[in-house]
Short mmCIF file of C-alpha atoms in Angstrom, two decimals:
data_model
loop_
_atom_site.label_atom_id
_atom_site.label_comp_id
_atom_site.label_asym_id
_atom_site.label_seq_id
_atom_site.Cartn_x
_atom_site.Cartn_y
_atom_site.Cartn_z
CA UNK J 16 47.63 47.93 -103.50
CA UNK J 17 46.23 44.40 -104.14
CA UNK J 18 47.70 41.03 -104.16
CA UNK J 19 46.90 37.94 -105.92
CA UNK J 20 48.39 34.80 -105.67
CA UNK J 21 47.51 32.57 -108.25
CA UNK J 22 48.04 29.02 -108.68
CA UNK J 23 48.16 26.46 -111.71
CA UNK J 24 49.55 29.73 -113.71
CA UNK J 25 50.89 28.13 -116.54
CA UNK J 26 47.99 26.24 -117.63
CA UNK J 27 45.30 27.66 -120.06
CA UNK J 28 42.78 29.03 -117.20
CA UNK J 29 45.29 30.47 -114.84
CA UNK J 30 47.48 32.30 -117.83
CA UNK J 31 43.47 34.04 -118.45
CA UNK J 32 43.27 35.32 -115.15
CA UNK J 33 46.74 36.86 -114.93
CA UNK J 34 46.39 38.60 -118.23
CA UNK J 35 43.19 39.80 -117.10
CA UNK J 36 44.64 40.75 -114.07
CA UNK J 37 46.61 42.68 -115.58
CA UNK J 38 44.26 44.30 -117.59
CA UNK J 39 41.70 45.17 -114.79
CA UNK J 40 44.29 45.97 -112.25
CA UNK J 41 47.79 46.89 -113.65
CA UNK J 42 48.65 49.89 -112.03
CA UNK J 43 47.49 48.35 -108.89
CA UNK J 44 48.29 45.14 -108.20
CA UNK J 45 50.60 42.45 -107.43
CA UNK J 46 50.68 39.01 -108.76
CA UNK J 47 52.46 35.60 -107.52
CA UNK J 48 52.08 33.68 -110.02
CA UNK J 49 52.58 30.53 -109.05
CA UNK J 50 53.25 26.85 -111.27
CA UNK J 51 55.76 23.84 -112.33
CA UNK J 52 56.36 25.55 -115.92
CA UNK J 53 57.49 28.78 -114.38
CA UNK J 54 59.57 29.87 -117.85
CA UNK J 55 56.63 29.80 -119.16
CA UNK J 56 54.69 31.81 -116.97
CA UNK J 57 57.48 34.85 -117.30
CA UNK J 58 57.19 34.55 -121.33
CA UNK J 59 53.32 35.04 -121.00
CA UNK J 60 53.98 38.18 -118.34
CA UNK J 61 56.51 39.77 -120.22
CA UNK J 62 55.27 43.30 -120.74
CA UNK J 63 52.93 43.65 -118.20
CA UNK J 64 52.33 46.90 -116.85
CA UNK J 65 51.48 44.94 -113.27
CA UNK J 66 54.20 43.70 -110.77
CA UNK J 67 54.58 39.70 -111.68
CA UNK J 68 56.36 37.45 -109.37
CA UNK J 69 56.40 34.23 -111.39
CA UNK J 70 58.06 31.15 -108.57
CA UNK J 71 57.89 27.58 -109.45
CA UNK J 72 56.58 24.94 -106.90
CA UNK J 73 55.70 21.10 -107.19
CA UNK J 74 52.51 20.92 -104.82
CA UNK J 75 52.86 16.93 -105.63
CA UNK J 76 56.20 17.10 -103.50
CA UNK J 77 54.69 15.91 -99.33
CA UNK J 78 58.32 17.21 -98.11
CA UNK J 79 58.71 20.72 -96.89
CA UNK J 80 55.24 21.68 -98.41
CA UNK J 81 54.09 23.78 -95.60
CA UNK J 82 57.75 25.31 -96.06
CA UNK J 83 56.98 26.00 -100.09
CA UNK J 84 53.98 27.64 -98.97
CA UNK J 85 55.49 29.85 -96.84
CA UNK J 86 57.75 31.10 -99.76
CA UNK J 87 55.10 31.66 -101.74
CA UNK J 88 53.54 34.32 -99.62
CA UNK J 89 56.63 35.77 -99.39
CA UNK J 90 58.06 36.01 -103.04
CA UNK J 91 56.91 39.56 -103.55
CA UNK J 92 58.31 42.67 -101.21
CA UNK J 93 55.89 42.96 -98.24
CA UNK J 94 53.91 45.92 -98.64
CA UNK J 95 50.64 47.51 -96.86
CA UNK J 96 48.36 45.34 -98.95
CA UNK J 97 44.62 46.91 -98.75
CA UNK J 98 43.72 42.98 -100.39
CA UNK J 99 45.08 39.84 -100.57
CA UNK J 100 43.22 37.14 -103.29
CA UNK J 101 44.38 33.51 -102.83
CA UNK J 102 42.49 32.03 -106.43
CA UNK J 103 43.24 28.28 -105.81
CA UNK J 104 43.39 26.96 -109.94
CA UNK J 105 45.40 24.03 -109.43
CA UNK J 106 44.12 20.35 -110.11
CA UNK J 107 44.71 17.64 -112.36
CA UNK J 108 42.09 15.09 -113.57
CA UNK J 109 42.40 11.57 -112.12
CA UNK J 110 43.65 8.51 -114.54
CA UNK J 111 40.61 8.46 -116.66
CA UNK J 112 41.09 4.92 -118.04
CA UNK J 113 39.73 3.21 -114.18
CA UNK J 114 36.25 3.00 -113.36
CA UNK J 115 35.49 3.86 -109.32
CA UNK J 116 34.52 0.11 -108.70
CA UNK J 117 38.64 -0.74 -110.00
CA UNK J 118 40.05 2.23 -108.16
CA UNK J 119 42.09 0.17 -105.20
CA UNK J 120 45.68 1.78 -106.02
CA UNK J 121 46.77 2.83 -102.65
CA UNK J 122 49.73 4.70 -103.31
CA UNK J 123 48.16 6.31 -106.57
CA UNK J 124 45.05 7.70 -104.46
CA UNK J 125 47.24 9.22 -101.79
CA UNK J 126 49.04 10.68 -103.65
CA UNK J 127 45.97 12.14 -106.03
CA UNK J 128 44.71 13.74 -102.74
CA UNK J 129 47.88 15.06 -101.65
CA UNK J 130 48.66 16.97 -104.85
CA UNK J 131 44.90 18.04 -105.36
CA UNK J 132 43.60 18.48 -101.86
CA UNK J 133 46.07 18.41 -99.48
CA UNK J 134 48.05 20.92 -101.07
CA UNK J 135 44.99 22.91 -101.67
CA UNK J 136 43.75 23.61 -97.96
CA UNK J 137 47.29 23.77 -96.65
CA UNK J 138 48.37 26.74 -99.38
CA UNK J 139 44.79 27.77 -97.85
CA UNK J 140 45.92 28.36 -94.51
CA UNK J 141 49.32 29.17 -94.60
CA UNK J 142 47.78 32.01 -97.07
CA UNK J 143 45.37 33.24 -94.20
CA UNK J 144 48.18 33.31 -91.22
CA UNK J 145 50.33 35.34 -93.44
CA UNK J 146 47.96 38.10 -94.67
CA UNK J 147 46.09 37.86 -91.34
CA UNK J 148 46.85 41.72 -90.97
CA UNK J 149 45.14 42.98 -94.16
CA UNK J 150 42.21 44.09 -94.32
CA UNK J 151 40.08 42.19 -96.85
CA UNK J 152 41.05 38.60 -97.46
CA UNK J 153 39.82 36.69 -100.05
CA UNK J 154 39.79 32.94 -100.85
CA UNK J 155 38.66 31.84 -104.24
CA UNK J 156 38.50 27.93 -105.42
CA UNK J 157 37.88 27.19 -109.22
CA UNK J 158 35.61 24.59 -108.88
CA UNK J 159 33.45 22.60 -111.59
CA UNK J 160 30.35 21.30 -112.75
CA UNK J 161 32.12 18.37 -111.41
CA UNK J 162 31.50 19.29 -107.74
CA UNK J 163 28.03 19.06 -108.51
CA UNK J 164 27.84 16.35 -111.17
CA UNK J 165 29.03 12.45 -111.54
CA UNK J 166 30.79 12.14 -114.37
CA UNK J 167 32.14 8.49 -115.31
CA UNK J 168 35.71 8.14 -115.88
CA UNK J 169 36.04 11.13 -113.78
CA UNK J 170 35.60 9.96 -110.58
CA UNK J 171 38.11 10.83 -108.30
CA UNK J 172 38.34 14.18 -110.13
CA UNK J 173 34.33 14.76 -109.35
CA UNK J 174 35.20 13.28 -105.28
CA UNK J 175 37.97 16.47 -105.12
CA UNK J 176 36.76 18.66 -106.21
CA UNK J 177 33.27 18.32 -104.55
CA UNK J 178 35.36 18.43 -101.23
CA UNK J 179 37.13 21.75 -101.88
CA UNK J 180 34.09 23.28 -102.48
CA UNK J 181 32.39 21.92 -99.15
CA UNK J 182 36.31 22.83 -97.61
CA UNK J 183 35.44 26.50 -98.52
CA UNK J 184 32.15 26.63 -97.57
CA UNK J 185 33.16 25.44 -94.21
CA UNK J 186 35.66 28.12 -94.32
CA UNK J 187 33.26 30.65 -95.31
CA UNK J 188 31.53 29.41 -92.35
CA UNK J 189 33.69 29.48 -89.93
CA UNK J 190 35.30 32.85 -90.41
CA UNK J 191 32.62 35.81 -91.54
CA UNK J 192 35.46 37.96 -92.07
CA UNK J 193 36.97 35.90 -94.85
CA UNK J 194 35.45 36.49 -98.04
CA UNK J 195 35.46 32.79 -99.99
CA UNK J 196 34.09 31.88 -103.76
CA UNK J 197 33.67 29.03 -105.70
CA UNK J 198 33.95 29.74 -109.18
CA UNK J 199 33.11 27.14 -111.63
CA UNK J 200 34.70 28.80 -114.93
CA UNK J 201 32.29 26.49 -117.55
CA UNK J 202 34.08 23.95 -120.04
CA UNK J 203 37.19 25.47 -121.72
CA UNK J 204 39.91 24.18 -124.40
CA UNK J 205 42.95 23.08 -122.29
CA UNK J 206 45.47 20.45 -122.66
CA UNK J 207 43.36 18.87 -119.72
CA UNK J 208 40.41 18.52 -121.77
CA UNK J 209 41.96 16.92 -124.47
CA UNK J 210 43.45 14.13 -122.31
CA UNK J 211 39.96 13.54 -120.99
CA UNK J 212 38.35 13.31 -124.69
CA UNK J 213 41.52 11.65 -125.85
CA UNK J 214 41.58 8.77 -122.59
CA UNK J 215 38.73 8.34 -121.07
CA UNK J 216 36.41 4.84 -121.27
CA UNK J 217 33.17 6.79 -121.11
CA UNK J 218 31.18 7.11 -124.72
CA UNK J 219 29.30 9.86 -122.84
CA UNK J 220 31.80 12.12 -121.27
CA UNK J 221 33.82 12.15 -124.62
CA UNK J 222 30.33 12.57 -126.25
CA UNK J 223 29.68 15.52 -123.72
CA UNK J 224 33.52 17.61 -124.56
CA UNK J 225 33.16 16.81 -127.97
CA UNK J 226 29.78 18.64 -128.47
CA UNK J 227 30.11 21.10 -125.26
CA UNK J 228 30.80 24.89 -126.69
CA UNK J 229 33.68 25.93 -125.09
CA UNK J 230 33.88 28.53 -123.40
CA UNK J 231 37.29 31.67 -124.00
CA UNK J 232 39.21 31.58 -120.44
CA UNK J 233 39.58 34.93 -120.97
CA UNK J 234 35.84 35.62 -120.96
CA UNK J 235 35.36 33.52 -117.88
CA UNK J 236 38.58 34.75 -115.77
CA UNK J 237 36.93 38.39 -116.46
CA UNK J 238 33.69 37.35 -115.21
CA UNK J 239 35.35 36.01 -112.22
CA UNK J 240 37.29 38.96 -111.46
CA UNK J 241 34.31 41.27 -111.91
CA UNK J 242 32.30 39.66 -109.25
CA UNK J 243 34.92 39.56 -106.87
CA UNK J 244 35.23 43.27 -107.71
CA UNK J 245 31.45 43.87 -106.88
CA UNK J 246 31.74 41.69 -104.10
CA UNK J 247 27.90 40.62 -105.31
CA UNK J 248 27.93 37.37 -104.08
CA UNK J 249 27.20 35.58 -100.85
CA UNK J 250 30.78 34.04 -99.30
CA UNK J 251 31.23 30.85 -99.60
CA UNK J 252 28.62 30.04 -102.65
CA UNK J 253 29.37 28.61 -105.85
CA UNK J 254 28.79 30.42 -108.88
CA UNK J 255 28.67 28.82 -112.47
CA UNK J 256 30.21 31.07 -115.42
CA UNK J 257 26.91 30.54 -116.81
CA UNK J 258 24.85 32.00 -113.85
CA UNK J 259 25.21 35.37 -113.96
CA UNK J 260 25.25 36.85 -117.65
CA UNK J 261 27.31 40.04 -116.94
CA UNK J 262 26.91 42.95 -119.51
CA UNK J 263 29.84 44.96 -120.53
CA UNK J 264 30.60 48.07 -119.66
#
């Protein structure tokens, strides 16, 4: 048996990889699925041949979070797991009306890292010390061009998630036994998305998801899924959607 834990569940990307989840792996697997709109979450499940444990958690809450982490691991029955997948999906984009040079909101930016960072590496390693006695362990952070690219209006969105991806490549690093992707899924149609186009002050970046094809989650959770399945890919590397063209079977 397999486990995935997967956050941000209830948003556009992460309801893609559970249903293809389910699709690659239902007789096998079991899936946490973790996020705020948790009724949600258990309409989009219903019916699925895999084992679904949908649990909602707040990662913006700095009380008790190692505590909600914790739970998380242990929401489904404890089994002999042969795997155990952590996919880290959840993020949210920064206020895309400030420019970096007017970004001096204390309280805003701490709590921006907390929810998007913090939250991120401590899930991360309370994940680990939990499944520490299975055999394959797998840590998977959906990254973006972002990581790679400044984008205006999107500053402190691009500054996270360029330091989760270094966080997991340091991870990958550090621990050879610990299999670790960073999977940036391409530009898809989500309710994030639209507040970007809708909010932000850059001509360009509107200009950019305004003529960008989108990308179907589904077709970019499978492609995900697949390469962690063939394990063809070098731990701790991050791989665009548009990379590796994958044929189908």
């Amino acid at each position: 048996m397999k486990l995935f834990v997967v956050t941000g569940a209830g948003g556009a990307f992460g309801s893609a990889i559970l249903r293809q989840l389910d699709t690659l792996h239902s007789d096998s697997a079991t899936i946490i699925a973790v996020s705020r709109r948790v009724d949600e979450v258990k309409c989009a499940t219903e019916g699925f041949k895999a084992a679904v444990f949908p649990i909602s958690v707040d990662f913006s809450t700095r009380e008790g979070l190692e505590g909600r982490c914790g739970a998380i691991c242990d929401v489904a029955p404890y089994i002999k797991y042969e795997e155990a997948v952590l996919i880290n999906n959840h993020a949210t984009a920064n206020n895309t009306g400030d420019k970096m040079a007017e970004f001096r909101d204390v309280e805003y930016m701490d709590n921006y890292m907390f929810l998007n960072m913090t939250s991120f590496q401590v899930l991360t390693s309370v994940f680990l010390e939990r499944f520490q006695g299975v055999e394959r362990r797998v840590c998977v952070n959906i990254s973006s061009l972002a990581s790679l690219q400044p984008m205006p209006s999107l500053g402190f969105y691009c500054t996270i998630k360029a330091a989760r991806m270094m966080a997991y490549k340091v991870l990958a690093a550090e621990n050879p036994d610990i299999r670790v992707l960073n999977w940036s899924p391409g530009a898809m149609k989500s309710a994030m998305t639209d507040d970007i186009t809708k909010n932000t002050h850059s001509d360009s970046i509107r200009q950019f998801f305004q003529s960008e094809p989108w990308i179907a989650t589904d077709e970019s959770a499978a492609k995900m899924l697949k390469i962690l399945a063939d394990n063809n890919y070098t731990s701790g590397e991050q791989i665009d959607v548009y990379d590796r063209p994958i044929a189908s079977d």
